[in-house]
Amino acid sequence: MPATGRSLAGRGRRDLLLWLLLGAAIASCLLVLAGNVQVIDAIGGATWSDTQASHLGPARPGFASGHDLAALGGWGEVLSTMLAAGLLWRRSLVSAKVAAAAVVVSLVVPYFLAPGAGVVVLAVSAAVARARREPRLARSSSPSPS
């Protein structure tokens, strides 16, 4: 059974898989940004209503591909968040309820509004645990054996 007295900060700094998931999440956010910039460039300075954008936008070069790129990045962020929640649970750094809540929030909140919104659940859990000085996520007061 994994030790629960270790802090997320201490274990997270040495966890290669967690670093890889963080890198994937950042790369996914950059894909969303690049896709949205591409859509903005395709629209240019035109002021369209939603109806006009849905009819006129696809004819502009970069409009559809920008949306596709942003969607790919959004789903990448959702997947990264869900995998990070599962990893933190498997490492006994968050409870099963917190990990499940992060996954559910990531799936329920639309990826195009807030990709990977479950990260907020994990961050709030870490902040609350730290404030309460819980050993799961809070920095322990005594050094834990490595």
PDB file of C-alpha atoms in Angstrom:
ATOM      1  CA  MET A   1       0.000   0.000   0.000  1.00  0.00           C
ATOM      2  CA  PRO A   2       1.460   3.391  -1.001  1.00  0.00           C
ATOM      3  CA  ALA A   3       2.429   5.815   1.718  1.00  0.00           C
ATOM      4  CA  THR A   4      -0.023   8.686   2.141  1.00  0.00           C
ATOM      5  CA  GLY A   5       2.212  10.866   4.275  1.00  0.00           C
ATOM      6  CA  ARG A   6       4.251  12.142   1.348  1.00  0.00           C
ATOM      7  CA  SER A   7       3.438  15.509  -0.107  1.00  0.00           C
ATOM      8  CA  LEU A   8       2.321  16.053  -3.677  1.00  0.00           C
ATOM      9  CA  ALA A   9       5.042  18.654  -4.117  1.00  0.00           C
ATOM     10  CA  GLY A  10       7.777  16.272  -2.984  1.00  0.00           C
ATOM     11  CA  ARG A  11       6.581  13.284  -4.962  1.00  0.00           C
ATOM     12  CA  GLY A  12       5.429  15.314  -7.937  1.00  0.00           C
ATOM     13  CA  ARG A  13       8.866  16.787  -8.513  1.00  0.00           C
ATOM     14  CA  ARG A  14      10.278  13.307  -9.069  1.00  0.00           C
ATOM     15  CA  ASP A  15       7.335  11.695 -10.881  1.00  0.00           C
ATOM     16  CA  LEU A  16       8.238  11.497 -14.575  1.00  0.00           C
ATOM     17  CA  LEU A  17       4.756  10.376 -15.590  1.00  0.00           C
ATOM     18  CA  LEU A  18       3.183  13.363 -13.847  1.00  0.00           C
ATOM     19  CA  TRP A  19       5.650  15.660 -15.649  1.00  0.00           C
ATOM     20  CA  LEU A  20       4.751  14.043 -18.982  1.00  0.00           C
ATOM     21  CA  LEU A  21       1.057  14.585 -18.313  1.00  0.00           C
ATOM     22  CA  LEU A  22       1.742  18.204 -17.408  1.00  0.00           C
ATOM     23  CA  GLY A  23       3.672  18.611 -20.655  1.00  0.00           C
ATOM     24  CA  ALA A  24       0.797  17.060 -22.612  1.00  0.00           C
ATOM     25  CA  ALA A  25      -1.662  19.420 -20.910  1.00  0.00           C
ATOM     26  CA  ILE A  26       0.467  22.462 -21.762  1.00  0.00           C
ATOM     27  CA  ALA A  27       0.911  21.277 -25.361  1.00  0.00           C
ATOM     28  CA  SER A  28      -2.846  20.782 -25.622  1.00  0.00           C
ATOM     29  CA  CYS A  29      -3.487  24.307 -24.363  1.00  0.00           C
ATOM     30  CA  LEU A  30      -1.050  25.625 -26.962  1.00  0.00           C
ATOM     31  CA  LEU A  31      -2.947  23.724 -29.670  1.00  0.00           C
ATOM     32  CA  VAL A  32      -6.186  25.376 -28.525  1.00  0.00           C
ATOM     33  CA  LEU A  33      -4.479  28.763 -28.644  1.00  0.00           C
ATOM     34  CA  ALA A  34      -3.002  28.136 -32.106  1.00  0.00           C
ATOM     35  CA  GLY A  35      -6.357  26.950 -33.443  1.00  0.00           C
ATOM     36  CA  ASN A  36      -8.189  29.965 -32.062  1.00  0.00           C
ATOM     37  CA  VAL A  37      -5.589  32.348 -33.502  1.00  0.00           C
ATOM     38  CA  GLN A  38      -5.989  30.626 -36.868  1.00  0.00           C
ATOM     39  CA  VAL A  39      -9.768  31.150 -36.732  1.00  0.00           C
ATOM     40  CA  ILE A  40      -9.322  34.795 -35.772  1.00  0.00           C
ATOM     41  CA  ASP A  41      -6.922  35.292 -38.684  1.00  0.00           C
ATOM     42  CA  ALA A  42      -9.420  33.626 -41.041  1.00  0.00           C
ATOM     43  CA  ILE A  43     -12.233  35.934 -39.913  1.00  0.00           C
ATOM     44  CA  GLY A  44     -10.020  38.998 -40.127  1.00  0.00           C
ATOM     45  CA  GLY A  45     -11.755  42.220 -39.168  1.00  0.00           C
ATOM     46  CA  ALA A  46     -15.220  41.061 -40.253  1.00  0.00           C
ATOM     47  CA  THR A  47     -18.024  41.581 -37.767  1.00  0.00           C
ATOM     48  CA  TRP A  48     -20.387  38.680 -38.265  1.00  0.00           C
ATOM     49  CA  SER A  49     -23.365  37.378 -36.393  1.00  0.00           C
ATOM     50  CA  ASP A  50     -23.297  33.708 -35.409  1.00  0.00           C
ATOM     51  CA  THR A  51     -25.495  32.841 -38.397  1.00  0.00           C
ATOM     52  CA  GLN A  52     -23.224  34.684 -40.804  1.00  0.00           C
ATOM     53  CA  ALA A  53     -20.146  33.070 -39.290  1.00  0.00           C
ATOM     54  CA  SER A  54     -21.595  29.589 -39.712  1.00  0.00           C
ATOM     55  CA  HIS A  55     -22.351  30.294 -43.397  1.00  0.00           C
ATOM     56  CA  LEU A  56     -19.436  32.499 -44.428  1.00  0.00           C
ATOM     57  CA  GLY A  57     -16.661  31.212 -42.148  1.00  0.00           C
ATOM     58  CA  PRO A  58     -16.056  27.774 -43.703  1.00  0.00           C
ATOM     59  CA  ALA A  59     -15.356  29.455 -47.039  1.00  0.00           C
ATOM     60  CA  ARG A  60     -12.398  31.321 -45.512  1.00  0.00           C
ATOM     61  CA  PRO A  61      -9.053  29.498 -45.522  1.00  0.00           C
ATOM     62  CA  GLY A  62      -8.002  28.440 -42.039  1.00  0.00           C
ATOM     63  CA  PHE A  63     -11.450  28.752 -40.474  1.00  0.00           C
ATOM     64  CA  ALA A  64     -12.374  25.046 -40.401  1.00  0.00           C
ATOM     65  CA  SER A  65      -8.821  23.824 -39.803  1.00  0.00           C
ATOM     66  CA  GLY A  66      -8.454  26.290 -36.905  1.00  0.00           C
ATOM     67  CA  HIS A  67     -11.609  24.942 -35.292  1.00  0.00           C
ATOM     68  CA  ASP A  68     -10.365  21.379 -35.813  1.00  0.00           C
ATOM     69  CA  LEU A  69      -7.003  22.213 -34.222  1.00  0.00           C
ATOM     70  CA  ALA A  70      -8.655  23.894 -31.239  1.00  0.00           C
ATOM     71  CA  ALA A  71     -10.987  20.898 -30.786  1.00  0.00           C
ATOM     72  CA  LEU A  72      -8.039  18.482 -30.900  1.00  0.00           C
ATOM     73  CA  GLY A  73      -6.231  20.523 -28.253  1.00  0.00           C
ATOM     74  CA  GLY A  74      -9.370  20.696 -26.113  1.00  0.00           C
ATOM     75  CA  TRP A  75      -9.819  16.938 -26.137  1.00  0.00           C
ATOM     76  CA  GLY A  76      -6.103  16.508 -25.420  1.00  0.00           C
ATOM     77  CA  GLU A  77      -6.509  18.701 -22.353  1.00  0.00           C
ATOM     78  CA  VAL A  78      -9.530  16.692 -21.181  1.00  0.00           C
ATOM     79  CA  LEU A  79      -7.609  13.430 -21.606  1.00  0.00           C
ATOM     80  CA  SER A  80      -4.527  14.824 -19.829  1.00  0.00           C
ATOM     81  CA  THR A  81      -6.646  15.974 -16.896  1.00  0.00           C
ATOM     82  CA  MET A  82      -8.396  12.628 -16.582  1.00  0.00           C
ATOM     83  CA  LEU A  83      -5.103  10.735 -16.708  1.00  0.00           C
ATOM     84  CA  ALA A  84      -3.535  13.072 -14.142  1.00  0.00           C
ATOM     85  CA  ALA A  85      -6.507  12.557 -11.805  1.00  0.00           C
ATOM     86  CA  GLY A  86      -6.146   8.789 -12.169  1.00  0.00           C
ATOM     87  CA  LEU A  87      -2.397   8.940 -11.587  1.00  0.00           C
ATOM     88  CA  LEU A  88      -2.787  11.084  -8.458  1.00  0.00           C
ATOM     89  CA  TRP A  89      -5.399   8.645  -7.150  1.00  0.00           C
ATOM     90  CA  ARG A  90      -3.197   5.616  -7.909  1.00  0.00           C
ATOM     91  CA  ARG A  91      -0.340   7.304  -6.050  1.00  0.00           C
ATOM     92  CA  SER A  92      -2.720   7.866  -3.086  1.00  0.00           C
ATOM     93  CA  LEU A  93      -2.281  11.617  -3.367  1.00  0.00           C
ATOM     94  CA  VAL A  94      -5.990  12.324  -3.871  1.00  0.00           C
ATOM     95  CA  SER A  95      -9.028  10.374  -2.789  1.00  0.00           C
ATOM     96  CA  ALA A  96     -11.122   8.357  -5.208  1.00  0.00           C
ATOM     97  CA  LYS A  97     -13.933  10.912  -4.811  1.00  0.00           C
ATOM     98  CA  VAL A  98     -11.674  13.823  -5.794  1.00  0.00           C
ATOM     99  CA  ALA A  99     -10.274  11.927  -8.783  1.00  0.00           C
ATOM    100  CA  ALA A 100     -13.777  10.910  -9.903  1.00  0.00           C
ATOM    101  CA  ALA A 101     -15.022  14.485  -9.485  1.00  0.00           C
ATOM    102  CA  ALA A 102     -12.139  15.782 -11.614  1.00  0.00           C
ATOM    103  CA  VAL A 103     -12.952  13.265 -14.359  1.00  0.00           C
ATOM    104  CA  VAL A 104     -16.686  14.045 -14.266  1.00  0.00           C
ATOM    105  CA  VAL A 105     -16.110  17.811 -14.362  1.00  0.00           C
ATOM    106  CA  SER A 106     -13.696  17.372 -17.283  1.00  0.00           C
ATOM    107  CA  LEU A 107     -16.330  15.434 -19.204  1.00  0.00           C
ATOM    108  CA  VAL A 108     -19.390  17.516 -18.250  1.00  0.00           C
ATOM    109  CA  VAL A 109     -17.952  20.984 -18.876  1.00  0.00           C
ATOM    110  CA  PRO A 110     -17.723  21.355 -22.669  1.00  0.00           C
ATOM    111  CA  TYR A 111     -14.133  21.154 -23.913  1.00  0.00           C
ATOM    112  CA  PHE A 112     -14.586  24.279 -26.033  1.00  0.00           C
ATOM    113  CA  LEU A 113     -15.546  26.375 -22.995  1.00  0.00           C
ATOM    114  CA  ALA A 114     -13.030  25.152 -20.428  1.00  0.00           C
ATOM    115  CA  PRO A 115     -10.869  22.257 -21.608  1.00  0.00           C
ATOM    116  CA  GLY A 116      -9.744  20.067 -18.756  1.00  0.00           C
ATOM    117  CA  ALA A 117     -11.875  21.889 -16.182  1.00  0.00           C
ATOM    118  CA  GLY A 118     -11.244  19.007 -13.783  1.00  0.00           C
ATOM    119  CA  VAL A 119      -7.842  20.547 -13.058  1.00  0.00           C
ATOM    120  CA  VAL A 120      -9.753  23.089 -10.975  1.00  0.00           C
ATOM    121  CA  VAL A 121     -11.124  20.252  -8.833  1.00  0.00           C
ATOM    122  CA  LEU A 122      -7.608  18.903  -8.280  1.00  0.00           C
ATOM    123  CA  ALA A 123      -6.230  22.375  -7.494  1.00  0.00           C
ATOM    124  CA  VAL A 124      -9.027  23.165  -5.016  1.00  0.00           C
ATOM    125  CA  SER A 125      -8.516  19.792  -3.367  1.00  0.00           C
ATOM    126  CA  ALA A 126      -4.798  20.508  -3.000  1.00  0.00           C
ATOM    127  CA  ALA A 127      -5.485  23.972  -1.585  1.00  0.00           C
ATOM    128  CA  VAL A 128      -8.039  22.679   0.918  1.00  0.00           C
ATOM    129  CA  ALA A 129      -5.761  19.825   1.988  1.00  0.00           C
ATOM    130  CA  ARG A 130      -2.886  22.224   2.408  1.00  0.00           C
ATOM    131  CA  ALA A 131      -5.029  24.596   4.454  1.00  0.00           C
ATOM    132  CA  ARG A 132      -6.131  21.718   6.675  1.00  0.00           C
ATOM    133  CA  ARG A 133      -2.596  20.303   6.755  1.00  0.00           C
ATOM    134  CA  GLU A 134      -3.844  16.918   5.578  1.00  0.00           C
ATOM    135  CA  PRO A 135      -1.015  14.537   4.791  1.00  0.00           C
ATOM    136  CA  ARG A 136      -2.357  13.502   1.382  1.00  0.00           C
ATOM    137  CA  LEU A 137      -1.684  16.737  -0.423  1.00  0.00           C
ATOM    138  CA  ALA A 138      -0.371  19.133   2.173  1.00  0.00           C
ATOM    139  CA  ARG A 139       3.336  19.504   2.726  1.00  0.00           C
ATOM    140  CA  SER A 140       4.116  17.354   5.744  1.00  0.00           C
ATOM    141  CA  SER A 141       5.588  19.041   8.804  1.00  0.00           C
ATOM    142  CA  SER A 142       8.289  16.405   9.180  1.00  0.00           C
ATOM    143  CA  PRO A 143      10.430  15.102   6.362  1.00  0.00           C
ATOM    144  CA  SER A 144       9.157  11.826   5.006  1.00  0.00           C
ATOM    145  CA  PRO A 145      11.544   9.018   4.151  1.00  0.00           C
ATOM    146  CA  SER A 146      12.202   8.638   0.425  1.00  0.00           C
TER     147      SER A 146
END
